Amino acid sequence: MADALAGGDLLTVFGRCAVDYEGRASSTLGPGDRHVTAKPDGTVLVHTDEGQQPVNWQPPGCSQRVERDADDDALRLVSTRANPDEELVVAFESVRQVSAFAVDDGESLSLTGSEADLRQRILESPGLVEPGFQPLVTERRTAAGAVDIFGEDADGNVVVVELKRKRVGPDAVGQLSRYVDALERDLHADATVRGILVAPSVTERARRMLAERGLEFSAVEPPGED
Amino acid sequence: MADALAGGDLLTVFGRCAVDYEGRASSTLGPGDRHVTAKPDGTVLVHTDEGQQPVNWQPPGCSQRVERDADDDALRLVSTRANPDEELVVAFESVRQVSAFAVDDGESLSLTGSEADLRQRILESPGLVEPGFQPLVTERRTAAGAVDIFGEDADGNVVVVELKRKRVGPDAVGQLSRYVDALERDLHADATVRGILVAPSVTERARRMLAERGLEFSAVEPPGED
DNA sequence: GGTTTGATGTCGATT
DNA sequence: AATCGACGTCAAACC
């Protein structure tokens, strides 16, 4: 088992265990049946029978080792990392299955429908934002961070576009607002800066917040399957 | 295997497979060795040998079924859900291991060091924010959302406190800023509203943004292990 | 290594 | 069912 850990295999253990974590936060989990995965990149995942997220975990890059208790011969998986200093201990009281798999996987995921795809769509058809909109730069830096699309409208006004791939809430309004404020500062007071939130839809509270700040919304869907 | 899916077991399959997903976004993944988990609550996880996150997944509540191809006898795991309409298909070309586990887990995770723990600490020792601070309400509603702690300072000014358990960036400043703006509206212009961001530390950009908006920062650590 | 932001984020609470 | 904000968020891009 220690060989598998050292040899680049993906290791899985199913059994009854208790889990302790100490690091950015602290947690304890009493005994129960769980599925534990230790990946060759240092990742550790502890899964119960419910939920998409692991109940405990350790990120890639961690050091992992298997210990066997001198007294009761019980199995323990210990994973540690520095910066931040964190430790995860999975203490098994019984083990039902241990497996080691050699993994051959050369393929990587191809995904469409992301914000990057929406940006591409806007750059190809700027009129989707509004007639006459002209993109000038993407990722333009401001004192408040990088603007998704920086451009100008049909009248030559500066336009800041913030993109979201799905329905937006107050957080996106805050983001757009920060960028508009920062640009008005950067460009002094000589230019009108319009802020347009581009997303499939907007929540009611976000719509009110946009109105209060003089910001706008334009409905555009991210590209679907092609 | 279909029995295990129906019977409340946790099912795992390791083998060479291709994965297709279509829903909020779309993805394809060519053939490779992966570890697939199907939980009795409807969760599906597809893990490669790298990374903490699954390369593909389906959330709890999905309907899952196992199909065997009439022609080549190949195994397929199909998971679907409505609202949003999503489908995940894992098509195996070879299987190295199939396991089904009955899971007995009555314990739940106990975690300390969360934002809720930080709030508790502040309510017990309000002076940590600043001398004379008096909490009045938690989760006070405003037009922009609920404020973490609403209170007043030694001079009777209204104080809005936004809590974060770790170092904060621009997003937290935007959040606090929205709450202060909303409260100044709600309470008309007759009161001074102070906004204080309470967290272990702040990034440089966030510090500048606080200063620009007349907001404040107070360094408080979340409670560690007890 | 720190900072900033996107994500098929997920998850829980509340309306 | 929709909304909102926390999360040991994770992960990537940029500096």
Short mmCIF file of C-alpha atoms (C1' of nucleotides) in Angstrom, two decimals:
data_model
loop_
_atom_site.label_atom_id
_atom_site.label_comp_id
_atom_site.label_asym_id
_atom_site.label_seq_id
_atom_site.Cartn_x
_atom_site.Cartn_y
_atom_site.Cartn_z
CA MET A 1 0.00 0.00 0.00
CA ALA A 2 2.87 2.32 0.78
CA ASP A 3 4.34 1.06 -2.51
CA ALA A 4 1.22 2.14 -4.38
CA LEU A 5 1.40 5.59 -2.80
CA ALA A 6 5.02 5.93 -3.84
CA GLY A 7 4.55 4.36 -7.25
CA GLY A 8 2.21 6.81 -8.93
CA ASP A 9 -0.93 4.73 -8.49
CA LEU A 10 -4.33 5.99 -7.52
CA LEU A 11 -5.18 4.42 -4.16
CA THR A 12 -8.69 3.87 -2.83
CA VAL A 13 -9.74 2.54 0.56
CA PHE A 14 -13.24 1.79 1.76
CA GLY A 15 -13.74 1.21 5.46
CA ARG A 16 -14.86 2.48 8.82
CA CYS A 17 -12.80 5.47 9.88
CA ALA A 18 -12.63 8.65 11.91
CA VAL A 19 -11.18 11.82 10.40
CA ASP A 20 -9.39 14.77 11.97
CA TYR A 21 -8.31 17.94 10.20
CA GLU A 22 -6.35 20.89 11.46
CA GLY A 23 -5.24 23.85 9.39
CA ARG A 24 -7.05 26.94 8.05
CA ALA A 25 -9.91 25.62 10.21
CA SER A 26 -10.31 22.51 12.37
CA SER A 27 -12.71 19.60 12.11
CA THR A 28 -13.46 16.24 13.61
CA LEU A 29 -15.60 13.45 12.23
CA GLY A 30 -16.60 10.41 14.29
CA PRO A 31 -16.43 6.81 13.04
CA GLY A 32 -18.39 5.83 9.94
CA ASP A 33 -18.07 4.04 6.59
CA ARG A 34 -16.37 6.21 3.98
CA HIS A 35 -14.63 6.00 0.65
CA VAL A 36 -11.12 7.44 0.67
CA THR A 37 -9.08 8.34 -2.42
CA ALA A 38 -5.38 9.19 -2.43
CA LYS A 39 -4.15 10.45 -5.79
CA PRO A 40 -0.55 10.33 -6.99
CA ASP A 41 -0.50 14.16 -7.11
CA GLY A 42 -1.04 14.33 -3.34
CA THR A 43 -4.79 14.89 -3.34
CA VAL A 44 -6.83 13.12 -0.64
CA LEU A 45 -10.63 12.86 -0.76
CA VAL A 46 -12.90 11.44 1.96
CA HIS A 47 -16.43 10.80 0.71
CA THR A 48 -19.54 9.73 2.62
CA ASP A 49 -22.58 8.23 0.90
CA GLU A 50 -24.11 11.69 0.48
CA GLY A 51 -23.21 14.92 -1.23
CA GLN A 52 -21.10 15.97 -4.15
CA GLN A 53 -18.36 17.45 -1.97
CA PRO A 54 -15.95 15.36 0.10
CA VAL A 55 -16.55 15.58 3.85
CA ASN A 56 -12.79 16.07 4.28
CA TRP A 57 -9.95 16.48 1.83
CA GLN A 58 -6.44 17.62 1.13
CA PRO A 59 -5.45 19.51 -2.04
CA PRO A 60 -2.88 18.43 -4.67
CA GLY A 61 0.75 18.74 -3.61
CA CYS A 62 0.35 17.34 -0.13
CA SER A 63 2.66 14.71 1.34
CA GLN A 64 0.88 11.53 2.26
CA ARG A 65 1.96 8.46 4.21
CA VAL A 66 0.38 5.30 5.51
CA GLU A 67 0.97 4.25 9.12
CA ARG A 68 0.12 1.08 10.92
CA ASP A 69 -0.47 1.42 14.63
CA ALA A 70 2.10 -0.47 16.71
CA ASP A 71 -0.54 -1.54 19.24
CA ASP A 72 -3.74 -2.47 17.43
CA ASP A 73 -2.36 -2.69 13.88
CA ALA A 74 -4.95 -0.10 12.76
CA LEU A 75 -4.37 1.68 9.45
CA ARG A 76 -3.91 5.46 9.32
CA LEU A 77 -3.55 7.72 6.31
CA VAL A 78 -1.81 10.98 7.14
CA SER A 79 -1.57 13.89 4.71
CA THR A 80 0.32 17.10 5.48
CA ARG A 81 1.32 20.30 3.76
CA ALA A 82 3.12 23.52 4.60
CA ASN A 83 1.87 27.03 3.71
CA PRO A 84 -0.64 26.85 5.07
CA ASP A 85 0.36 24.27 7.66
CA GLU A 86 -2.35 21.65 7.48
CA GLU A 87 -2.77 18.02 8.46
CA LEU A 88 -5.44 15.45 7.70
CA VAL A 89 -5.58 12.12 9.53
CA VAL A 90 -7.86 9.29 8.45
CA ALA A 91 -7.85 6.61 11.15
CA PHE A 92 -9.41 3.32 10.04
CA GLU A 93 -10.87 0.90 12.54
CA SER A 94 -11.76 -1.59 9.81
CA VAL A 95 -11.04 -1.84 6.10
CA ARG A 96 -13.33 -3.53 3.59
CA GLN A 97 -11.36 -2.84 0.39
CA VAL A 98 -8.01 -1.43 -0.67
CA SER A 99 -7.29 -0.88 -4.37
CA ALA A 100 -4.42 0.58 -6.36
CA PHE A 101 -4.87 1.61 -9.98
CA ALA A 102 -2.31 2.57 -12.59
CA VAL A 103 -3.92 5.44 -14.49
CA ASP A 104 -3.33 6.13 -18.18
CA ASP A 105 -5.15 9.31 -19.17
CA GLY A 106 -3.84 11.53 -21.94
CA GLU A 107 -7.07 13.35 -22.70
CA SER A 108 -8.15 16.68 -21.28
CA LEU A 109 -11.62 18.16 -20.95
CA SER A 110 -13.11 20.28 -23.71
CA LEU A 111 -15.82 22.60 -22.41
CA THR A 112 -18.03 25.22 -24.03
CA GLY A 113 -20.43 27.71 -22.50
CA SER A 114 -17.92 29.49 -20.27
CA GLU A 115 -17.52 33.23 -19.80
CA ALA A 116 -14.58 33.10 -22.23
CA ASP A 117 -16.97 31.73 -24.87
CA LEU A 118 -19.44 34.52 -24.14
CA ARG A 119 -16.66 37.09 -24.55
CA GLN A 120 -15.72 35.56 -27.89
CA ARG A 121 -19.34 35.78 -29.00
CA ILE A 122 -19.54 39.47 -28.03
CA LEU A 123 -16.28 40.31 -29.80
CA GLU A 124 -17.61 38.68 -32.97
CA SER A 125 -21.02 40.36 -32.67
CA PRO A 126 -20.66 43.53 -30.56
CA GLY A 127 -24.18 44.58 -31.57
CA LEU A 128 -25.51 41.97 -29.16
CA VAL A 129 -24.61 44.35 -26.33
CA GLU A 130 -26.25 47.29 -28.06
CA PRO A 131 -26.30 48.72 -31.58
CA GLY A 132 -23.12 50.62 -32.26
CA PHE A 133 -21.06 49.16 -29.44
CA GLN A 134 -17.37 48.87 -30.33
CA PRO A 135 -15.01 46.75 -28.21
CA LEU A 136 -11.53 48.23 -27.89
CA VAL A 137 -9.65 46.12 -25.33
CA THR A 138 -10.30 43.06 -23.17
CA GLU A 139 -8.99 42.71 -19.64
CA ARG A 140 -8.19 46.42 -19.45
CA ARG A 141 -6.57 47.22 -16.11
CA THR A 142 -8.04 49.72 -13.71
CA ALA A 143 -7.23 50.60 -10.11
CA ALA A 144 -10.09 48.29 -9.11
CA GLY A 145 -9.10 45.34 -11.27
CA ALA A 146 -9.36 44.20 -14.87
CA VAL A 147 -12.44 45.09 -16.94
CA ASP A 148 -13.84 42.28 -19.11
CA ILE A 149 -14.44 44.44 -22.18
CA PHE A 150 -13.53 48.10 -22.54
CA GLY A 151 -15.05 49.91 -25.51
CA GLU A 152 -17.17 52.80 -26.71
CA ASP A 153 -20.77 53.34 -27.76
CA ALA A 154 -22.19 54.91 -30.93
CA ASP A 155 -21.76 58.39 -29.41
CA GLY A 156 -18.13 57.80 -28.46
CA ASN A 157 -18.78 57.39 -24.74
CA VAL A 158 -16.55 55.06 -22.77
CA VAL A 159 -18.27 51.74 -22.03
CA VAL A 160 -17.29 49.17 -19.42
CA VAL A 161 -18.77 45.69 -19.97
CA GLU A 162 -18.85 43.04 -17.25
CA LEU A 163 -19.69 39.55 -18.50
CA LYS A 164 -21.38 36.70 -16.65
CA ARG A 165 -22.28 33.32 -18.10
CA LYS A 166 -25.37 32.96 -15.93
CA ARG A 167 -28.03 34.99 -14.13
CA VAL A 168 -26.39 37.70 -12.05
CA GLY A 169 -26.95 38.91 -8.51
CA PRO A 170 -25.71 41.82 -6.37
CA ASP A 171 -22.08 40.70 -6.42
CA ALA A 172 -21.76 41.33 -10.16
CA VAL A 173 -23.31 44.78 -9.77
CA GLY A 174 -20.75 45.60 -7.11
CA GLN A 175 -17.99 44.44 -9.43
CA LEU A 176 -19.17 46.53 -12.37
CA SER A 177 -19.71 49.51 -10.08
CA ARG A 178 -16.13 49.32 -8.81
CA TYR A 179 -14.75 49.28 -12.35
CA VAL A 180 -16.87 52.26 -13.46
CA ASP A 181 -15.86 54.25 -10.37
CA ALA A 182 -12.19 53.43 -10.94
CA LEU A 183 -12.31 54.41 -14.61
CA GLU A 184 -14.07 57.68 -13.87
CA ARG A 185 -11.17 58.41 -11.54
CA ASP A 186 -8.52 57.21 -14.01
CA LEU A 187 -9.92 59.23 -16.92
CA HIS A 188 -10.57 62.25 -14.70
CA ALA A 189 -14.03 63.77 -14.94
CA ASP A 190 -13.84 64.62 -18.62
CA ALA A 191 -15.62 61.52 -19.93
CA THR A 192 -18.95 59.84 -19.34
CA VAL A 193 -18.35 56.20 -18.35
CA ARG A 194 -21.22 53.80 -18.97
CA GLY A 195 -21.31 50.44 -17.23
CA ILE A 196 -23.16 47.56 -18.87
CA LEU A 197 -23.72 44.19 -17.24
CA VAL A 198 -24.01 41.50 -19.92
CA ALA A 199 -25.58 38.22 -18.80
CA PRO A 200 -28.52 35.95 -19.60
CA SER A 201 -30.67 37.56 -16.88
CA VAL A 202 -30.57 39.51 -13.63
CA THR A 203 -32.20 39.14 -10.20
CA GLU A 204 -34.66 41.77 -9.02
CA ARG A 205 -32.40 43.14 -6.30
CA ALA A 206 -29.51 43.36 -8.74
CA ARG A 207 -31.77 45.21 -11.20
CA ARG A 208 -32.63 47.78 -8.54
CA MET A 209 -28.99 48.19 -7.59
CA LEU A 210 -28.09 48.79 -11.24
CA ALA A 211 -30.77 51.48 -11.50
CA GLU A 212 -29.62 53.19 -8.30
CA ARG A 213 -26.09 53.44 -9.65
CA GLY A 214 -27.02 54.46 -13.18
CA LEU A 215 -25.72 51.21 -14.61
CA GLU A 216 -27.31 49.16 -17.40
CA PHE A 217 -28.10 45.58 -18.29
CA SER A 218 -28.06 43.80 -21.62
CA ALA A 219 -29.36 40.24 -21.97
CA VAL A 220 -27.04 37.93 -23.91
CA GLU A 221 -26.87 34.15 -23.67
CA PRO A 222 -23.53 32.34 -23.70
CA PRO A 223 -23.11 30.20 -26.81
CA GLY A 224 -24.65 26.74 -26.44
CA GLU A 225 -23.54 23.53 -28.11
CA ASP A 226 -22.01 24.03 -31.54
CA MET B 1 -24.80 -3.49 -10.77
CA ALA B 2 -28.23 -2.05 -11.49
CA ASP B 3 -29.26 -3.74 -8.24
CA ALA B 4 -26.57 -1.86 -6.35
CA LEU B 5 -27.71 1.43 -7.86
CA ALA B 6 -31.27 0.73 -6.83
CA GLY B 7 -30.38 -0.73 -3.43
CA GLY B 8 -28.82 2.25 -1.71
CA ASP B 9 -25.22 1.15 -2.17
CA LEU B 10 -22.31 3.35 -3.10
CA LEU B 11 -21.06 2.15 -6.47
CA THR B 12 -17.54 2.64 -7.82
CA VAL B 13 -16.17 1.75 -11.23
CA PHE B 14 -12.61 2.04 -12.45
CA GLY B 15 -11.98 1.69 -16.14
CA ARG B 16 -11.28 3.30 -19.47
CA CYS B 17 -14.11 5.60 -20.47
CA ALA B 18 -15.19 8.64 -22.46
CA VAL B 19 -17.47 11.25 -20.87
CA ASP B 20 -20.03 13.61 -22.37
CA TYR B 21 -21.92 16.31 -20.50
CA GLU B 22 -24.65 18.64 -21.67
CA GLY B 23 -26.55 21.11 -19.52
CA ARG B 24 -25.60 24.51 -18.04
CA ALA B 25 -22.52 24.09 -20.22
CA SER B 26 -21.32 21.29 -22.52
CA SER B 27 -18.20 19.17 -22.37
CA THR B 28 -16.56 16.19 -23.98
CA LEU B 29 -13.70 14.09 -22.66
CA GLY B 30 -11.89 11.50 -24.76
CA PRO B 31 -11.03 7.98 -23.60
CA GLY B 32 -8.86 7.50 -20.52
CA ASP B 33 -8.63 5.65 -17.22
CA ARG B 34 -10.88 7.20 -14.56
CA HIS B 35 -12.45 6.45 -11.24
CA VAL B 36 -16.24 6.85 -11.22
CA THR B 37 -18.44 7.05 -8.12
CA ALA B 38 -22.24 6.81 -8.10
CA LYS B 39 -23.75 7.61 -4.72
CA PRO B 40 -27.17 6.45 -3.53
CA ASP B 41 -28.31 10.10 -3.33
CA GLY B 42 -27.85 10.49 -7.09
CA THR B 43 -24.41 12.09 -7.08
CA VAL B 44 -21.96 11.04 -9.80
CA LEU B 45 -18.25 11.86 -9.69
CA VAL B 46 -15.67 11.19 -12.41
CA HIS B 47 -12.10 11.56 -11.19
CA THR B 48 -8.82 11.45 -13.10
CA ASP B 49 -5.47 10.84 -11.39
CA GLU B 50 -5.00 14.57 -10.88
CA GLY B 51 -6.77 17.37 -9.10
CA GLN B 52 -9.09 17.73 -6.20
CA GLN B 53 -12.11 18.45 -8.38
CA PRO B 54 -13.84 15.79 -10.48
CA VAL B 55 -13.33 16.24 -14.23
CA ASN B 56 -17.08 15.65 -14.67
CA TRP B 57 -19.92 15.24 -12.21
CA GLN B 58 -23.63 15.33 -11.50
CA PRO B 59 -25.11 16.75 -8.28
CA PRO B 60 -27.25 14.92 -5.68
CA GLY B 61 -30.82 14.21 -6.74
CA CYS B 62 -30.06 13.04 -10.25
CA SER B 63 -31.52 9.89 -11.77
CA GLN B 64 -28.91 7.36 -12.76
CA ARG B 65 -29.09 4.18 -14.78
CA VAL B 66 -26.68 1.61 -16.17
CA GLU B 67 -26.95 0.52 -19.77
CA ARG B 68 -25.24 -2.28 -21.63
CA ASP B 69 -24.79 -1.75 -25.34
CA ALA B 70 -26.73 -4.28 -27.44
CA ASP B 71 -23.90 -4.51 -29.97
CA ASP B 72 -20.56 -4.48 -28.20
CA ASP B 73 -21.78 -5.13 -24.65
CA ALA B 74 -20.06 -1.91 -23.48
CA LEU B 75 -21.10 -0.43 -20.15
CA ARG B 76 -22.63 3.05 -19.96
CA LEU B 77 -23.60 5.07 -16.88
CA VAL B 78 -26.20 7.72 -17.64
CA SER B 79 -27.24 10.40 -15.14
CA THR B 80 -29.95 12.95 -15.84
CA ARG B 81 -31.84 15.70 -14.05
CA ALA B 82 -34.46 18.28 -14.84
CA ASN B 83 -34.26 21.96 -13.85
CA PRO B 84 -31.83 22.54 -15.20
CA ASP B 85 -32.05 19.87 -17.88
CA GLU B 86 -28.71 18.10 -17.71
CA GLU B 87 -27.27 14.79 -18.78
CA LEU B 88 -23.98 13.07 -18.09
CA VAL B 89 -22.93 9.95 -19.99
CA VAL B 90 -19.92 7.85 -18.98
CA ALA B 91 -19.19 5.32 -21.74
CA PHE B 92 -16.75 2.60 -20.70
CA GLU B 93 -14.68 0.74 -23.23
CA SER B 94 -13.11 -1.45 -20.57
CA VAL B 95 -13.71 -1.97 -16.85
CA ARG B 96 -11.01 -2.97 -14.37
CA GLN B 97 -13.07 -2.95 -11.19
CA VAL B 98 -16.69 -2.59 -10.09
CA SER B 99 -17.53 -2.34 -6.37
CA ALA B 100 -20.70 -1.80 -4.37
CA PHE B 101 -20.55 -0.76 -0.72
CA ALA B 102 -23.27 -0.62 1.90
CA VAL B 103 -22.53 2.54 3.87
CA ASP B 104 -23.28 2.97 7.57
CA ASP B 105 -22.44 6.52 8.61
CA GLY B 106 -24.33 8.23 11.40
CA GLU B 107 -21.73 10.87 12.23
CA SER B 108 -21.65 14.40 10.91
CA LEU B 109 -18.74 16.80 10.62
CA SER B 110 -17.89 19.20 13.43
CA LEU B 111 -15.97 22.23 12.20
CA THR B 112 -14.56 25.27 13.98
CA GLY B 113 -12.97 28.40 12.58
CA SER B 114 -15.88 29.47 10.38
CA GLU B 115 -17.32 32.94 9.97
CA ALA B 116 -20.07 31.96 12.41
CA ASP B 117 -17.39 31.26 15.01
CA LEU B 118 -15.82 34.65 14.32
CA ARG B 119 -19.22 36.33 14.79
CA GLN B 120 -19.67 34.53 18.09
CA ARG B 121 -16.26 35.74 19.19
CA ILE B 122 -17.11 39.35 18.30
CA LEU B 123 -20.47 39.21 20.08
CA GLU B 124 -18.74 37.96 23.22
CA SER B 125 -15.94 40.54 22.97
CA PRO B 126 -17.20 43.51 20.91
CA GLY B 127 -14.13 45.50 21.97
CA LEU B 128 -12.11 43.43 19.50
CA VAL B 129 -13.64 45.52 16.71
CA GLU B 130 -12.89 48.76 18.50
CA PRO B 131 -13.24 50.07 22.05
CA GLY B 132 -16.84 51.01 22.76
CA PHE B 133 -18.42 49.07 19.91
CA GLN B 134 -21.87 47.74 20.78
CA PRO B 135 -23.54 45.07 18.62
CA LEU B 136 -27.32 45.53 18.31
CA VAL B 137 -28.53 43.03 15.73
CA THR B 138 -27.04 40.31 13.53
CA GLU B 139 -28.20 39.67 9.99
CA ARG B 140 -30.02 43.00 9.83
CA ARG B 141 -31.83 43.37 6.51
CA THR B 142 -31.10 46.22 4.13
CA ALA B 143 -32.12 46.88 0.55
CA ALA B 144 -28.74 45.45 -0.50
CA GLY B 145 -28.86 42.32 1.64
CA ALA B 146 -28.29 41.25 5.25
CA VAL B 147 -25.57 42.95 7.31
CA ASP B 148 -23.41 40.61 9.42
CA ILE B 149 -23.45 42.80 12.54
CA PHE B 150 -25.35 46.07 12.97
CA GLY B 151 -24.41 48.17 15.99
CA GLU B 152 -23.16 51.51 17.23
CA ASP B 153 -19.87 53.03 18.29
CA ALA B 154 -18.94 54.86 21.49
CA ASP B 155 -20.35 58.13 20.03
CA GLY B 156 -23.66 56.55 19.06
CA ASN B 157 -22.94 56.41 15.33
CA VAL B 158 -24.43 53.57 13.32
CA VAL B 159 -21.84 50.89 12.53
CA VAL B 160 -22.05 48.18 9.87
CA VAL B 161 -19.66 45.27 10.37
CA GLU B 162 -18.83 42.80 7.60
CA LEU B 163 -17.02 39.66 8.79
CA LYS B 164 -14.58 37.47 6.89
CA ARG B 165 -12.76 34.47 8.29
CA LYS B 166 -9.69 35.02 6.11
CA ARG B 167 -7.71 37.73 4.35
CA VAL B 168 -10.06 39.89 2.29
CA GLY B 169 -9.88 41.29 -1.23
CA PRO B 170 -11.90 43.76 -3.31
CA ASP B 171 -15.06 41.67 -3.27
CA ALA B 172 -15.53 42.09 0.47
CA VAL B 173 -15.04 45.85 0.15
CA GLY B 174 -17.74 45.95 -2.49
CA GLN B 175 -20.05 44.01 -0.21
CA LEU B 176 -19.50 46.31 2.77
CA SER B 177 -19.82 49.34 0.52
CA ARG B 178 -23.22 48.17 -0.76
CA TYR B 179 -24.50 47.68 2.78
CA VAL B 180 -23.33 51.11 3.93
CA ASP B 181 -24.88 52.79 0.88
CA ALA B 182 -28.16 50.96 1.43
CA LEU B 183 -28.31 51.86 5.11
CA GLU B 184 -27.56 55.51 4.44
CA ARG B 185 -30.56 55.43 2.12
CA ASP B 186 -32.74 53.49 4.55
CA LEU B 187 -31.96 55.76 7.50
CA HIS B 188 -32.20 58.89 5.32
CA ALA B 189 -29.30 61.27 5.55
CA ASP B 190 -29.69 62.05 9.22
CA ALA B 191 -27.14 59.59 10.55
CA THR B 192 -23.48 58.90 9.95
CA VAL B 193 -23.03 55.26 8.91
CA ARG B 194 -19.59 53.76 9.52
CA GLY B 195 -18.56 50.58 7.72
CA ILE B 196 -15.96 48.31 9.30
CA LEU B 197 -14.49 45.27 7.61
CA VAL B 198 -13.42 42.74 10.24
CA ALA B 199 -10.98 40.06 9.05
CA PRO B 200 -7.50 38.72 9.80
CA SER B 201 -5.92 40.93 7.12
CA VAL B 202 -6.51 42.88 3.87
CA THR B 203 -4.87 42.95 0.46
CA GLU B 204 -3.26 46.20 -0.65
CA ARG B 205 -5.85 46.94 -3.33
CA ALA B 206 -8.66 46.29 -0.89
CA ARG B 207 -7.03 48.65 1.61
CA ARG B 208 -6.92 51.41 -0.99
CA MET B 209 -10.55 50.78 -1.94
CA LEU B 210 -11.58 51.02 1.70
CA ALA B 211 -9.77 54.35 2.03
CA GLU B 212 -11.37 55.74 -1.14
CA ARG B 213 -14.82 54.93 0.20
CA GLY B 214 -14.22 56.10 3.75
CA LEU B 215 -14.54 52.61 5.12
CA GLU B 216 -12.46 51.05 7.87
CA PHE B 217 -10.68 47.83 8.71
CA SER B 218 -10.20 46.04 12.01
CA ALA B 219 -7.94 43.01 12.29
CA VAL B 220 -9.48 40.09 14.17
CA GLU B 221 -8.58 36.43 13.87
CA PRO B 222 -11.25 33.75 13.84
CA PRO B 223 -11.05 31.53 16.92
CA GLY B 224 -8.58 28.64 16.48
CA GLU B 225 -8.69 25.23 18.08
CA ASP B 226 -10.32 25.21 21.51
"C1'" DG C 1 4.26 33.21 -4.03
"C1'" DG C 2 0.42 36.72 -3.58
"C1'" DT C 3 -3.65 38.63 -5.85
"C1'" DT C 4 -7.77 38.53 -8.39
"C1'" DT C 5 -11.68 36.30 -10.59
"C1'" DG C 6 -14.33 32.45 -12.80
"C1'" DA C 7 -16.89 28.07 -11.82
"C1'" DT C 8 -21.47 22.98 -15.01
"C1'" DG C 9 -18.82 26.07 -8.64
"C1'" DT C 10 -21.53 23.44 -4.19
"C1'" DC C 11 -24.12 24.06 0.00
"C1'" DG C 12 -27.20 25.83 3.43
"C1'" DA C 13 -30.62 29.21 4.91
"C1'" DT C 14 -34.35 32.02 4.07
"C1'" DT C 15 -38.14 33.96 1.41
"C1'" DA D 1 -38.47 27.24 -6.56
"C1'" DA D 2 -35.53 31.34 -6.45
"C1'" DT D 3 -32.22 34.23 -4.02
"C1'" DC D 4 -28.31 35.23 -1.41
"C1'" DG D 5 -23.83 34.71 0.69
"C1'" DA D 6 -20.17 31.43 2.84
"C1'" DC D 7 -16.74 28.00 1.66
"C1'" DG D 8 -10.76 24.65 4.93
"C1'" DT D 9 -14.24 26.83 -1.51
"C1'" DC D 10 -10.84 25.08 -6.00
"C1'" DA D 11 -8.24 26.36 -10.09
"C1'" DA D 12 -6.25 29.38 -13.55
"C1'" DA D 13 -4.20 33.64 -15.15
"C1'" DC D 14 -1.49 37.34 -14.20
"C1'" DC D 15 1.99 39.80 -11.81
#
